[in-house]
Amino acid sequence: MEHRSVELNQETVEAALRGIPLGGLRVFRTVGSTNDEALSWARQGAADLSLVVADEQTAGRGRLGRRWVTPHGVSLAISLILRDLPNAPATSRLVGLGALAVIEAGSSMGLHPIIKWPNDVLLSGRKVAGVLVEATWNGDRLEAAVVGIGVNILSGSVPPQAAIYPAVSIEEAMGRSVDRLLILRQLVASFVAWRPRLSTDEFLRAWESRLAFRQEDVRVARDGQPALTGTLQGLDDDGALLLQVEGALMRLPMGELSLRRADDRIE
Ligand code: BTN
């Protein structure tokens, strides 16, 4: 498919985000990782809700040390800086904040994305976006957090061999070409709107209501520990997963975990 995608640059992104109260905005044609740019900007004192956007990443990264591919012109790769946060566990809610913003952007286009806890967004069982939260600390004080969000927008954004999990783009899901800048606007607007409600029960319930596999059997692979199989119940206050394993309700904090439907053959 031939794509005519509007370039992401300081001017086009500024215009697309007009009226959304950001702390600052830096747009790059190419970077290693927007999370790295945001972390170094945060260390230099970037204001709360400063945003880094890149058209292309050459060293984008995902959870668990995985690569995240962001080719030129077809994806969204953004990182939002948050300051004045309470220490963990609030930081785990930030993963939910990023995922919920993607969900709402997708819903605004008539799609029905869901969250594969902790950080994947799925459309029809395939991965369309991922969230990576990183932080800078001053001793044991959280200085700033960075919420990195990558979304497959046009069909060229899906890696040819989507290694870990089958992937899809918004364009493929919609069956027509879509506007990256419009999706960016919806995404950032939703993020900014939820930000003041991060600690509320309303936020937690909104996040939880978009979880994939609720009341279904799932298998959770854990680094260095045996996998667990149980029924996915929901989230606790800290965004930890609640899993009914035989007679016990287990609480799994975010960490080196990955989740599959119990009967899923994907590894
Ligand atoms: C995952 O699915 O494991 C998370 C993927 C997060 C990718 C985004 S793209 C913008 C930001 N910069 C990065 O290097 N990673 C995140």
JSON list of N, CA, C and O in Angstrom, two decimals, residues 192-228:
[
{"chain": "A", "resi": 192, "resn": "VAL", "atom": "N", "xyz": [-3.55, 13.74, 29.07]},
{"chain": "A", "resi": 192, "resn": "VAL", "atom": "CA", "xyz": [-3.53, 14.98, 29.86]},
{"chain": "A", "resi": 192, "resn": "VAL", "atom": "C", "xyz": [-4.82, 15.08, 30.69]},
{"chain": "A", "resi": 192, "resn": "VAL", "atom": "O", "xyz": [-4.80, 15.54, 31.84]},
{"chain": "A", "resi": 193, "resn": "ALA", "atom": "N", "xyz": [-5.92, 14.61, 30.14]},
{"chain": "A", "resi": 193, "resn": "ALA", "atom": "CA", "xyz": [-7.19, 14.70, 30.87]},
{"chain": "A", "resi": 193, "resn": "ALA", "atom": "C", "xyz": [-7.22, 13.75, 32.08]},
{"chain": "A", "resi": 193, "resn": "ALA", "atom": "O", "xyz": [-7.78, 14.09, 33.13]},
{"chain": "A", "resi": 194, "resn": "TRP", "atom": "N", "xyz": [-6.60, 12.57, 31.95]},
{"chain": "A", "resi": 194, "resn": "TRP", "atom": "CA", "xyz": [-6.60, 11.62, 33.08]},
{"chain": "A", "resi": 194, "resn": "TRP", "atom": "C", "xyz": [-5.54, 11.95, 34.12]},
{"chain": "A", "resi": 194, "resn": "TRP", "atom": "O", "xyz": [-5.65, 11.54, 35.28]},
{"chain": "A", "resi": 195, "resn": "ARG", "atom": "N", "xyz": [-4.50, 12.65, 33.71]},
{"chain": "A", "resi": 195, "resn": "ARG", "atom": "CA", "xyz": [-3.34, 12.90, 34.59]},
{"chain": "A", "resi": 195, "resn": "ARG", "atom": "C", "xyz": [-3.73, 13.40, 36.00]},
{"chain": "A", "resi": 195, "resn": "ARG", "atom": "O", "xyz": [-3.26, 12.84, 36.99]},
{"chain": "A", "resi": 196, "resn": "PRO", "atom": "N", "xyz": [-4.63, 14.40, 36.13]},
{"chain": "A", "resi": 196, "resn": "PRO", "atom": "CA", "xyz": [-4.95, 14.86, 37.49]},
{"chain": "A", "resi": 196, "resn": "PRO", "atom": "C", "xyz": [-5.75, 13.84, 38.29]},
{"chain": "A", "resi": 196, "resn": "PRO", "atom": "O", "xyz": [-5.85, 13.97, 39.50]},
{"chain": "A", "resi": 197, "resn": "ARG", "atom": "N", "xyz": [-6.29, 12.83, 37.62]},
{"chain": "A", "resi": 197, "resn": "ARG", "atom": "CA", "xyz": [-7.12, 11.84, 38.33]},
{"chain": "A", "resi": 197, "resn": "ARG", "atom": "C", "xyz": [-6.38, 10.51, 38.54]},
{"chain": "A", "resi": 197, "resn": "ARG", "atom": "O", "xyz": [-6.99, 9.50, 38.86]},
{"chain": "A", "resi": 198, "resn": "LEU", "atom": "N", "xyz": [-5.06, 10.56, 38.35]},
{"chain": "A", "resi": 198, "resn": "LEU", "atom": "CA", "xyz": [-4.25, 9.35, 38.42]},
{"chain": "A", "resi": 198, "resn": "LEU", "atom": "C", "xyz": [-4.45, 8.55, 39.71]},
{"chain": "A", "resi": 198, "resn": "LEU", "atom": "O", "xyz": [-4.44, 7.33, 39.70]},
{"chain": "A", "resi": 199, "resn": "SER", "atom": "N", "xyz": [-4.63, 9.25, 40.83]},
{"chain": "A", "resi": 199, "resn": "SER", "atom": "CA", "xyz": [-4.73, 8.54, 42.11]},
{"chain": "A", "resi": 199, "resn": "SER", "atom": "C", "xyz": [-6.16, 8.16, 42.47]},
{"chain": "A", "resi": 199, "resn": "SER", "atom": "O", "xyz": [-6.39, 7.63, 43.55]},
{"chain": "A", "resi": 200, "resn": "THR", "atom": "N", "xyz": [-7.10, 8.45, 41.60]},
{"chain": "A", "resi": 200, "resn": "THR", "atom": "CA", "xyz": [-8.50, 8.23, 41.98]},
{"chain": "A", "resi": 200, "resn": "THR", "atom": "C", "xyz": [-8.95, 6.80, 41.66]},
{"chain": "A", "resi": 200, "resn": "THR", "atom": "O", "xyz": [-8.36, 6.10, 40.84]},
{"chain": "A", "resi": 201, "resn": "ASP", "atom": "N", "xyz": [-10.04, 6.44, 42.32]},
{"chain": "A", "resi": 201, "resn": "ASP", "atom": "CA", "xyz": [-10.66, 5.17, 42.05]},
{"chain": "A", "resi": 201, "resn": "ASP", "atom": "C", "xyz": [-11.28, 5.16, 40.64]},
{"chain": "A", "resi": 201, "resn": "ASP", "atom": "O", "xyz": [-11.31, 4.14, 39.96]},
{"chain": "A", "resi": 202, "resn": "GLU", "atom": "N", "xyz": [-11.75, 6.32, 40.23]},
{"chain": "A", "resi": 202, "resn": "GLU", "atom": "CA", "xyz": [-12.34, 6.45, 38.89]},
{"chain": "A", "resi": 202, "resn": "GLU", "atom": "C", "xyz": [-11.32, 6.00, 37.82]},
{"chain": "A", "resi": 202, "resn": "GLU", "atom": "O", "xyz": [-11.66, 5.27, 36.88]},
{"chain": "A", "resi": 203, "resn": "PHE", "atom": "N", "xyz": [-10.07, 6.47, 37.99]},
{"chain": "A", "resi": 203, "resn": "PHE", "atom": "CA", "xyz": [-9.04, 6.09, 37.03]},
{"chain": "A", "resi": 203, "resn": "PHE", "atom": "C", "xyz": [-8.81, 4.57, 37.05]},
{"chain": "A", "resi": 203, "resn": "PHE", "atom": "O", "xyz": [-8.77, 3.91, 36.01]},
{"chain": "A", "resi": 204, "resn": "LEU", "atom": "N", "xyz": [-8.69, 4.03, 38.27]},
{"chain": "A", "resi": 204, "resn": "LEU", "atom": "CA", "xyz": [-8.42, 2.60, 38.40]},
{"chain": "A", "resi": 204, "resn": "LEU", "atom": "C", "xyz": [-9.52, 1.78, 37.73]},
{"chain": "A", "resi": 204, "resn": "LEU", "atom": "O", "xyz": [-9.25, 0.81, 37.01]},
{"chain": "A", "resi": 205, "resn": "ARG", "atom": "N", "xyz": [-10.77, 2.19, 37.96]},
{"chain": "A", "resi": 205, "resn": "ARG", "atom": "CA", "xyz": [-11.91, 1.44, 37.39]},
{"chain": "A", "resi": 205, "resn": "ARG", "atom": "C", "xyz": [-11.92, 1.56, 35.86]},
{"chain": "A", "resi": 205, "resn": "ARG", "atom": "O", "xyz": [-12.22, 0.60, 35.16]},
{"chain": "A", "resi": 206, "resn": "ALA", "atom": "N", "xyz": [-11.57, 2.76, 35.34]},
{"chain": "A", "resi": 206, "resn": "ALA", "atom": "CA", "xyz": [-11.54, 2.94, 33.87]},
{"chain": "A", "resi": 206, "resn": "ALA", "atom": "C", "xyz": [-10.48, 2.03, 33.27]},
{"chain": "A", "resi": 206, "resn": "ALA", "atom": "O", "xyz": [-10.70, 1.37, 32.24]},
{"chain": "A", "resi": 207, "resn": "TRP", "atom": "N", "xyz": [-9.32, 1.98, 33.91]},
{"chain": "A", "resi": 207, "resn": "TRP", "atom": "CA", "xyz": [-8.21, 1.14, 33.46]},
{"chain": "A", "resi": 207, "resn": "TRP", "atom": "C", "xyz": [-8.63, -0.34, 33.51]},
{"chain": "A", "resi": 207, "resn": "TRP", "atom": "O", "xyz": [-8.52, -1.07, 32.52]},
{"chain": "A", "resi": 208, "resn": "GLU", "atom": "N", "xyz": [-9.17, -0.72, 34.66]},
{"chain": "A", "resi": 208, "resn": "GLU", "atom": "CA", "xyz": [-9.55, -2.12, 34.86]},
{"chain": "A", "resi": 208, "resn": "GLU", "atom": "C", "xyz": [-10.63, -2.56, 33.86]},
{"chain": "A", "resi": 208, "resn": "GLU", "atom": "O", "xyz": [-10.62, -3.69, 33.36]},
{"chain": "A", "resi": 209, "resn": "SER", "atom": "N", "xyz": [-11.55, -1.64, 33.56]},
{"chain": "A", "resi": 209, "resn": "SER", "atom": "CA", "xyz": [-12.66, -2.02, 32.69]},
{"chain": "A", "resi": 209, "resn": "SER", "atom": "C", "xyz": [-12.18, -2.31, 31.26]},
{"chain": "A", "resi": 209, "resn": "SER", "atom": "O", "xyz": [-12.90, -2.90, 30.48]},
{"chain": "A", "resi": 210, "resn": "ARG", "atom": "N", "xyz": [-10.96, -1.88, 30.93]},
{"chain": "A", "resi": 210, "resn": "ARG", "atom": "CA", "xyz": [-10.43, -2.12, 29.58]},
{"chain": "A", "resi": 210, "resn": "ARG", "atom": "C", "xyz": [-9.47, -3.31, 29.54]},
{"chain": "A", "resi": 210, "resn": "ARG", "atom": "O", "xyz": [-8.80, -3.52, 28.53]},
{"chain": "A", "resi": 211, "resn": "LEU", "atom": "N", "xyz": [-9.38, -4.06, 30.63]},
{"chain": "A", "resi": 211, "resn": "LEU", "atom": "CA", "xyz": [-8.45, -5.19, 30.64]},
{"chain": "A", "resi": 211, "resn": "LEU", "atom": "C", "xyz": [-8.95, -6.34, 29.78]},
{"chain": "A", "resi": 211, "resn": "LEU", "atom": "O", "xyz": [-10.13, -6.69, 29.82]},
{"chain": "A", "resi": 212, "resn": "ALA", "atom": "N", "xyz": [-8.02, -6.94, 29.06]},
{"chain": "A", "resi": 212, "resn": "ALA", "atom": "CA", "xyz": [-8.34, -8.16, 28.30]},
{"chain": "A", "resi": 212, "resn": "ALA", "atom": "C", "xyz": [-8.45, -9.34, 29.27]},
{"chain": "A", "resi": 212, "resn": "ALA", "atom": "O", "xyz": [-7.84, -9.32, 30.34]},
{"chain": "A", "resi": 213, "resn": "PHE", "atom": "N", "xyz": [-9.21, -10.35, 28.88]},
{"chain": "A", "resi": 213, "resn": "PHE", "atom": "CA", "xyz": [-9.26, -11.66, 29.54]},
{"chain": "A", "resi": 213, "resn": "PHE", "atom": "C", "xyz": [-9.87, -11.64, 30.95]},
{"chain": "A", "resi": 213, "resn": "PHE", "atom": "O", "xyz": [-9.57, -12.51, 31.76]},
{"chain": "A", "resi": 214, "resn": "ARG", "atom": "N", "xyz": [-10.69, -10.65, 31.26]},
{"chain": "A", "resi": 214, "resn": "ARG", "atom": "CA", "xyz": [-11.29, -10.65, 32.61]},
{"chain": "A", "resi": 214, "resn": "ARG", "atom": "C", "xyz": [-12.20, -11.86, 32.76]},
{"chain": "A", "resi": 214, "resn": "ARG", "atom": "O", "xyz": [-12.97, -12.18, 31.87]},
{"chain": "A", "resi": 215, "resn": "GLN", "atom": "N", "xyz": [-12.08, -12.49, 33.90]},
{"chain": "A", "resi": 215, "resn": "GLN", "atom": "CA", "xyz": [-12.83, -13.71, 34.21]},
{"chain": "A", "resi": 215, "resn": "GLN", "atom": "C", "xyz": [-12.47, -14.87, 33.28]},
{"chain": "A", "resi": 215, "resn": "GLN", "atom": "O", "xyz": [-13.20, -15.85, 33.20]},
{"chain": "A", "resi": 216, "resn": "GLU", "atom": "N", "xyz": [-11.36, -14.73, 32.58]},
{"chain": "A", "resi": 216, "resn": "GLU", "atom": "CA", "xyz": [-10.89, -15.86, 31.75]},
{"chain": "A", "resi": 216, "resn": "GLU", "atom": "C", "xyz": [-9.64, -16.44, 32.39]},
{"chain": "A", "resi": 216, "resn": "GLU", "atom": "O", "xyz": [-8.97, -15.79, 33.19]},
{"chain": "A", "resi": 217, "resn": "ASP", "atom": "N", "xyz": [-9.31, -17.66, 31.97]},
{"chain": "A", "resi": 217, "resn": "ASP", "atom": "CA", "xyz": [-8.10, -18.28, 32.50]},
{"chain": "A", "resi": 217, "resn": "ASP", "atom": "C", "xyz": [-6.89, -17.79, 31.73]},
{"chain": "A", "resi": 217, "resn": "ASP", "atom": "O", "xyz": [-6.89, -17.77, 30.49]},
{"chain": "A", "resi": 218, "resn": "VAL", "atom": "N", "xyz": [-5.89, -17.37, 32.48]},
{"chain": "A", "resi": 218, "resn": "VAL", "atom": "CA", "xyz": [-4.66, -16.88, 31.86]},
{"chain": "A", "resi": 218, "resn": "VAL", "atom": "C", "xyz": [-3.46, -17.59, 32.47]},
{"chain": "A", "resi": 218, "resn": "VAL", "atom": "O", "xyz": [-3.55, -18.15, 33.57]},
{"chain": "A", "resi": 219, "resn": "ARG", "atom": "N", "xyz": [-2.37, -17.50, 31.73]},
{"chain": "A", "resi": 219, "resn": "ARG", "atom": "CA", "xyz": [-1.10, -18.04, 32.24]},
{"chain": "A", "resi": 219, "resn": "ARG", "atom": "C", "xyz": [-0.12, -16.89, 32.36]},
{"chain": "A", "resi": 219, "resn": "ARG", "atom": "O", "xyz": [0.03, -16.11, 31.42]},
{"chain": "A", "resi": 220, "resn": "VAL", "atom": "N", "xyz": [0.49, -16.76, 33.52]},
{"chain": "A", "resi": 220, "resn": "VAL", "atom": "CA", "xyz": [1.44, -15.68, 33.74]},
{"chain": "A", "resi": 220, "resn": "VAL", "atom": "C", "xyz": [2.83, -16.27, 33.87]},
{"chain": "A", "resi": 220, "resn": "VAL", "atom": "O", "xyz": [3.10, -17.05, 34.79]},
{"chain": "A", "resi": 221, "resn": "ALA", "atom": "N", "xyz": [3.70, -15.92, 32.90]},
{"chain": "A", "resi": 221, "resn": "ALA", "atom": "CA", "xyz": [5.09, -16.37, 32.96]},
{"chain": "A", "resi": 221, "resn": "ALA", "atom": "C", "xyz": [5.85, -15.39, 33.84]},
{"chain": "A", "resi": 221, "resn": "ALA", "atom": "O", "xyz": [5.68, -14.17, 33.71]},
{"chain": "A", "resi": 222, "resn": "ARG", "atom": "N", "xyz": [6.66, -15.92, 34.77]},
{"chain": "A", "resi": 222, "resn": "ARG", "atom": "CA", "xyz": [7.39, -15.05, 35.70]},
{"chain": "A", "resi": 222, "resn": "ARG", "atom": "C", "xyz": [8.86, -15.37, 35.61]},
{"chain": "A", "resi": 222, "resn": "ARG", "atom": "O", "xyz": [9.24, -16.54, 35.58]},
{"chain": "A", "resi": 223, "resn": "ASP", "atom": "N", "xyz": [9.66, -14.30, 35.61]},
{"chain": "A", "resi": 223, "resn": "ASP", "atom": "CA", "xyz": [11.10, -14.48, 35.51]},
{"chain": "A", "resi": 223, "resn": "ASP", "atom": "C", "xyz": [11.61, -15.31, 36.70]},
{"chain": "A", "resi": 223, "resn": "ASP", "atom": "O", "xyz": [11.39, -14.92, 37.85]},
{"chain": "A", "resi": 224, "resn": "GLY", "atom": "N", "xyz": [12.24, -16.42, 36.41]},
{"chain": "A", "resi": 224, "resn": "GLY", "atom": "CA", "xyz": [12.88, -17.20, 37.46]},
{"chain": "A", "resi": 224, "resn": "GLY", "atom": "C", "xyz": [11.92, -17.97, 38.36]},
{"chain": "A", "resi": 224, "resn": "GLY", "atom": "O", "xyz": [12.36, -18.54, 39.36]},
{"chain": "A", "resi": 225, "resn": "GLN", "atom": "N", "xyz": [10.62, -17.95, 38.06]},
{"chain": "A", "resi": 225, "resn": "GLN", "atom": "CA", "xyz": [9.67, -18.68, 38.90]},
{"chain": "A", "resi": 225, "resn": "GLN", "atom": "C", "xyz": [8.73, -19.49, 38.00]},
{"chain": "A", "resi": 225, "resn": "GLN", "atom": "O", "xyz": [8.56, -19.14, 36.83]},
{"chain": "A", "resi": 226, "resn": "PRO", "atom": "N", "xyz": [8.09, -20.50, 38.55]},
{"chain": "A", "resi": 226, "resn": "PRO", "atom": "CA", "xyz": [7.18, -21.26, 37.70]},
{"chain": "A", "resi": 226, "resn": "PRO", "atom": "C", "xyz": [6.00, -20.40, 37.23]},
{"chain": "A", "resi": 226, "resn": "PRO", "atom": "O", "xyz": [5.58, -19.48, 37.96]},
{"chain": "A", "resi": 227, "resn": "ALA", "atom": "N", "xyz": [5.49, -20.68, 36.03]},
{"chain": "A", "resi": 227, "resn": "ALA", "atom": "CA", "xyz": [4.32, -19.92, 35.52]},
{"chain": "A", "resi": 227, "resn": "ALA", "atom": "C", "xyz": [3.11, -20.23, 36.40]},
{"chain": "A", "resi": 227, "resn": "ALA", "atom": "O", "xyz": [3.04, -21.27, 37.05]},
{"chain": "A", "resi": 228, "resn": "LEU", "atom": "N", "xyz": [2.20, -19.27, 36.42]},
{"chain": "A", "resi": 228, "resn": "LEU", "atom": "CA", "xyz": [0.97, -19.43, 37.20]},
{"chain": "A", "resi": 228, "resn": "LEU", "atom": "C", "xyz": [-0.22, -19.46, 36.26]},
{"chain": "A", "resi": 228, "resn": "LEU", "atom": "O", "xyz": [-0.28, -18.66, 35.32]}
]
